[in-house]
PDB file of C-alpha atoms in Angstrom:
ATOM      1  CA  MET A   8     -11.010  11.216 -14.742  1.00 81.00           C
ATOM      2  CA  TYR A   9      -7.892   9.673 -13.266  1.00 84.00           C
ATOM      3  CA  GLU A  10      -8.742  10.629  -9.675  1.00 86.00           C
ATOM      4  CA  SER A  11     -12.444   9.701  -9.869  1.00 88.00           C
ATOM      5  CA  ILE A  12     -12.396   6.499 -12.016  1.00 88.00           C
ATOM      6  CA  VAL A  13      -8.961   4.966 -12.462  1.00 87.00           C
ATOM      7  CA  LEU A  14      -7.540   5.285  -8.929  1.00 90.00           C
ATOM      8  CA  PRO A  15     -10.598   3.991  -7.041  1.00 91.00           C
ATOM      9  CA  THR A  16     -10.856   1.069  -9.452  1.00 91.00           C
ATOM     10  CA  LEU A  17      -7.160   0.195  -9.160  1.00 89.00           C
ATOM     11  CA  LEU A  18      -6.968   0.654  -5.395  1.00 91.00           C
ATOM     12  CA  TYR A  19     -10.206  -1.043  -4.343  1.00 93.00           C
ATOM     13  CA  GLY A  20      -9.334  -3.184  -1.313  1.00 90.00           C
ATOM     14  CA  CYS A  21      -5.612  -2.249  -1.331  1.00 89.00           C
ATOM     15  CA  GLU A  22      -5.640  -2.165   2.458  1.00 90.00           C
ATOM     16  CA  ALA A  23      -5.730  -5.983   2.564  1.00 89.00           C
ATOM     17  CA  TRP A  24      -3.348  -6.686  -0.291  1.00 89.00           C
ATOM     18  CA  VAL A  25      -0.021  -8.395   0.121  1.00 88.00           C
ATOM     19  CA  MET A  26       2.105  -6.539  -2.407  1.00 87.00           C
ATOM     20  CA  ASN A  27       4.836  -8.495  -4.078  1.00 87.00           C
ATOM     21  CA  VAL A  28       7.034  -7.425  -6.958  1.00 90.00           C
ATOM     22  CA  ALA A  29       4.735  -8.844  -9.618  1.00 91.00           C
ATOM     23  CA  ALA A  30       1.709  -7.051  -8.186  1.00 90.00           C
ATOM     24  CA  ARG A  31       3.650  -3.753  -8.091  1.00 92.00           C
ATOM     25  CA  ARG A  32       4.665  -4.130 -11.706  1.00 94.00           C
ATOM     26  CA  ARG A  33       1.114  -4.931 -12.810  1.00 94.00           C
ATOM     27  CA  LEU A  34      -0.249  -1.872 -10.959  1.00 93.00           C
ATOM     28  CA  GLU A  35       2.376   0.394 -12.476  1.00 93.00           C
ATOM     29  CA  ALA A  36       1.732  -1.029 -15.991  1.00 94.00           C
ATOM     30  CA  VAL A  37      -2.000  -0.408 -15.774  1.00 93.00           C
ATOM     31  CA  GLU A  38      -1.500   3.072 -14.331  1.00 93.00           C
ATOM     32  CA  MET A  39       0.920   4.049 -17.083  1.00 93.00           C
ATOM     33  CA  SER A  40      -1.367   2.583 -19.728  1.00 92.00           C
ATOM     34  CA  CYS A  41      -4.239   4.772 -18.451  1.00 91.00           C
ATOM     35  CA  LEU A  42      -2.049   7.884 -18.156  1.00 92.00           C
ATOM     36  CA  ARG A  43      -0.604   7.442 -21.627  1.00 93.00           C
ATOM     37  CA  ALA A  44      -4.112   7.035 -23.096  1.00 92.00           C
ATOM     38  CA  MET A  45      -5.263  10.172 -21.313  1.00 90.00           C
ATOM     39  CA  CYS A  46      -2.297  12.164 -22.493  1.00 89.00           C
ATOM     40  CA  GLY A  47      -2.506  10.825 -26.062  1.00 90.00           C
ATOM     41  CA  VAL A  48       0.989   9.371 -25.838  1.00 90.00           C
ATOM     42  CA  ASN A  49       1.765   6.148 -27.618  1.00 88.00           C
ATOM     43  CA  ILE A  50       4.244   3.753 -26.022  1.00 86.00           C
ATOM     44  CA  MET A  51       6.142   3.681 -29.315  1.00 89.00           C
ATOM     45  CA  GLN A  52       6.973   7.368 -28.814  1.00 91.00           C
ATOM     46  CA  ARG A  53       9.268   6.211 -25.969  1.00 88.00           C
ATOM     47  CA  ILE A  54       8.403   8.974 -23.553  1.00 90.00           C
ATOM     48  CA  ARG A  55       9.466   8.153 -20.032  1.00 91.00           C
ATOM     49  CA  SER A  56       6.859   7.408 -17.359  1.00 90.00           C
ATOM     50  CA  LEU A  57       8.105  10.279 -15.191  1.00 92.00           C
ATOM     51  CA  GLU A  58       7.447  12.689 -18.073  1.00 92.00           C
ATOM     52  CA  VAL A  59       3.972  11.251 -18.643  1.00 92.00           C
ATOM     53  CA  ARG A  60       3.168  11.638 -14.918  1.00 92.00           C
ATOM     54  CA  ARG A  61       4.474  15.218 -14.996  1.00 92.00           C
ATOM     55  CA  ARG A  62       2.265  16.074 -17.978  1.00 91.00           C
ATOM     56  CA  CYS A  63      -0.734  14.663 -16.193  1.00 90.00           C
ATOM     57  CA  GLY A  64       0.114  16.418 -12.897  1.00 91.00           C
ATOM     58  CA  ILE A  65       0.423  13.157 -10.954  1.00 90.00           C
ATOM     59  CA  THR A  66       2.853  13.344  -8.021  1.00 90.00           C
ATOM     60  CA  LYS A  67       2.362   9.925  -6.408  1.00 91.00           C
ATOM     61  CA  THR A  68       2.368   6.578  -8.145  1.00 91.00           C
ATOM     62  CA  VAL A  69      -0.463   4.162  -7.666  1.00 93.00           C
ATOM     63  CA  VAL A  70       1.891   1.822  -5.736  1.00 93.00           C
ATOM     64  CA  GLN A  71       2.679   4.637  -3.271  1.00 93.00           C
ATOM     65  CA  ARG A  72      -1.031   5.281  -2.792  1.00 93.00           C
ATOM     66  CA  ALA A  73      -1.618   1.564  -2.209  1.00 94.00           C
ATOM     67  CA  GLU A  74       1.096   1.540   0.404  1.00 93.00           C
ATOM     68  CA  GLU A  75      -0.495   4.558   2.073  1.00 94.00           C
ATOM     69  CA  GLY A  76      -3.794   2.701   2.174  1.00 94.00           C
ATOM     70  CA  LEU A  77      -2.101  -0.323   3.688  1.00 94.00           C
ATOM     71  CA  LEU A  78      -0.454   1.781   6.414  1.00 94.00           C
ATOM     72  CA  ARG A  79      -3.655   3.699   7.067  1.00 94.00           C
ATOM     73  CA  TRP A  80      -5.498   0.436   7.674  1.00 94.00           C
ATOM     74  CA  PHE A  81      -2.598  -0.884   9.816  1.00 94.00           C
ATOM     75  CA  GLY A  82      -2.925   2.171  12.066  1.00 93.00           C
ATOM     76  CA  HIS A  83      -6.660   1.680  12.280  1.00 93.00           C
ATOM     77  CA  VAL A  84      -6.334  -1.995  13.279  1.00 93.00           C
ATOM     78  CA  GLU A  85      -3.585  -1.256  15.803  1.00 92.00           C
ATOM     79  CA  ARG A  86      -5.789   1.369  17.495  1.00 92.00           C
ATOM     80  CA  MET A  87      -8.832  -0.926  17.620  1.00 91.00           C
ATOM     81  CA  GLU A  88     -10.089  -2.387  20.850  1.00 90.00           C
ATOM     82  CA  ARG A  89      -8.723  -5.908  21.293  1.00 88.00           C
ATOM     83  CA  ASN A  90     -12.113  -7.550  21.693  1.00 90.00           C
ATOM     84  CA  ARG A  91     -13.337  -6.575  18.177  1.00 91.00           C
ATOM     85  CA  MET A  92     -13.413  -9.365  15.612  1.00 90.00           C
ATOM     86  CA  THR A  93     -11.042  -7.583  13.148  1.00 87.00           C
ATOM     87  CA  SER A  94      -8.474  -7.054  15.870  1.00 85.00           C
ATOM     88  CA  ARG A  95      -8.804 -10.646  17.124  1.00 88.00           C
ATOM     89  CA  VAL A  96      -8.219 -12.005  13.660  1.00 87.00           C
ATOM     90  CA  TYR A  97      -5.246  -9.651  13.204  1.00 85.00           C
ATOM     91  CA  GLN A  98      -3.681 -10.822  16.481  1.00 84.00           C
ATOM     92  CA  SER A  99      -4.470 -14.546  15.942  1.00 85.00           C
ATOM     93  CA  VAL A 100      -1.856 -17.190  15.316  1.00 83.00           C
ATOM     94  CA  VAL A 101      -2.755 -20.273  13.279  1.00 83.00           C
ATOM     95  CA  GLU A 102      -1.781 -23.515  14.919  1.00 88.00           C
ATOM     96  CA  GLY A 103      -0.882 -26.713  13.178  1.00 88.00           C
ATOM     97  CA  ARG A 104       1.498 -27.825  10.485  1.00 87.00           C
ATOM     98  CA  ARG A 105       1.988 -25.862   7.311  1.00 83.00           C
ATOM     99  CA  GLY A 106       2.677 -27.238   3.869  1.00 86.00           C
ATOM    100  CA  ARG A 107       6.033 -27.800   2.302  1.00 92.00           C
ATOM    101  CA  GLY A 108       8.007 -25.059   0.686  1.00 92.00           C
ATOM    102  CA  ARG A 109       8.517 -21.414   1.370  1.00 88.00           C
ATOM    103  CA  PRO A 110       5.642 -19.791   3.313  1.00 84.00           C
ATOM    104  CA  ARG A 111       3.698 -17.141   1.504  1.00 84.00           C
ATOM    105  CA  LYS A 112       4.243 -13.569   2.529  1.00 86.00           C
ATOM    106  CA  GLY A 113       1.494 -12.496   4.916  1.00 87.00           C
ATOM    107  CA  TRP A 114      -0.148  -9.132   5.412  1.00 89.00           C
ATOM    108  CA  ARG A 115       1.954  -8.329   8.481  1.00 90.00           C
ATOM    109  CA  GLU A 116       5.194  -9.022   6.548  1.00 91.00           C
ATOM    110  CA  GLY A 117       3.963  -6.689   3.836  1.00 91.00           C
ATOM    111  CA  VAL A 118       3.378  -3.949   6.417  1.00 93.00           C
ATOM    112  CA  LYS A 119       6.846  -4.516   7.834  1.00 93.00           C
ATOM    113  CA  GLU A 120       8.342  -4.275   4.331  1.00 93.00           C
ATOM    114  CA  VAL A 121       6.587  -0.944   3.623  1.00 92.00           C
ATOM    115  CA  LEU A 122       7.665   0.440   6.978  1.00 93.00           C
ATOM    116  CA  CYS A 123      11.248  -0.676   6.428  1.00 92.00           C
ATOM    117  CA  ALA A 124      11.241   1.029   2.999  1.00 91.00           C
ATOM    118  CA  ARG A 125      10.168   4.265   4.743  1.00 88.00           C
ATOM    119  CA  GLY A 126      12.911   3.855   7.380  1.00 89.00           C
ATOM    120  CA  LEU A 127      10.575   2.911  10.253  1.00 88.00           C
ATOM    121  CA  ASP A 128      10.709   0.058  12.719  1.00 90.00           C
ATOM    122  CA  PHE A 129       7.622  -2.137  13.179  1.00 92.00           C
ATOM    123  CA  GLN A 130       7.675  -1.752  16.995  1.00 92.00           C
ATOM    124  CA  GLN A 131       8.152   1.971  16.691  1.00 90.00           C
ATOM    125  CA  ALA A 132       5.195   2.132  14.273  1.00 92.00           C
ATOM    126  CA  CYS A 133       2.996   0.141  16.677  1.00 91.00           C
ATOM    127  CA  VAL A 134       3.615   2.816  19.293  1.00 91.00           C
ATOM    128  CA  SER A 135       3.339   5.851  17.025  1.00 91.00           C
ATOM    129  CA  VAL A 136      -0.087   4.868  15.589  1.00 92.00           C
ATOM    130  CA  PHE A 137      -1.733   6.074  18.780  1.00 94.00           C
ATOM    131  CA  ASP A 138      -0.699   9.656  18.002  1.00 93.00           C
ATOM    132  CA  ARG A 139      -2.937  10.154  15.013  1.00 92.00           C
ATOM    133  CA  SER A 140      -1.397  13.381  13.727  1.00 91.00           C
ATOM    134  CA  GLU A 141       2.134  11.906  13.883  1.00 90.00           C
ATOM    135  CA  TRP A 142       0.961   8.666  12.210  1.00 91.00           C
ATOM    136  CA  ARG A 143      -0.891  10.588   9.468  1.00 91.00           C
ATOM    137  CA  GLN A 144       2.243  12.586   8.812  1.00 90.00           C
ATOM    138  CA  MET A 145       4.381   9.413   8.636  1.00 87.00           C
ATOM    139  CA  VAL A 146       1.927   7.723   6.234  1.00 89.00           C
ATOM    140  CA  PHE A 147       1.180  10.555   3.835  1.00 87.00           C
ATOM    141  CA  ASN A 148       4.459  12.518   3.731  1.00 79.00           C
ATOM    142  CA  THR A 149       6.731  10.392   1.712  1.00 56.00           C
TER     143      THR A 149
END
């Protein structure tokens, strides 16, 4: 039930998300709520999330799966031909003045953050996406 209903619902469109701390917390909260309900564990029983995941046989968190989806899409876009619309939008730079305040984190910054957390450099990743087996191993073996 978790693999066929909960995960696809939670991760729909995760390739395009910009994950901030609040989004990560919300995803983890929903995931644990579903897993606790499936295990029949009440939050008042104070059983740790790791234990609930172990009981359900879940090895990767929903946030890790979302990051894998993000990196999988990043590799796909990097390998695309440069004349395709998706690639042109990805490479584009918006001209003009921006509003006041701190700029919002963009998709590319989110990719850089995930790569940095995995100990990879953005430039190194841009080169390694062309070797699909190496890239697949970097994305899915965490």
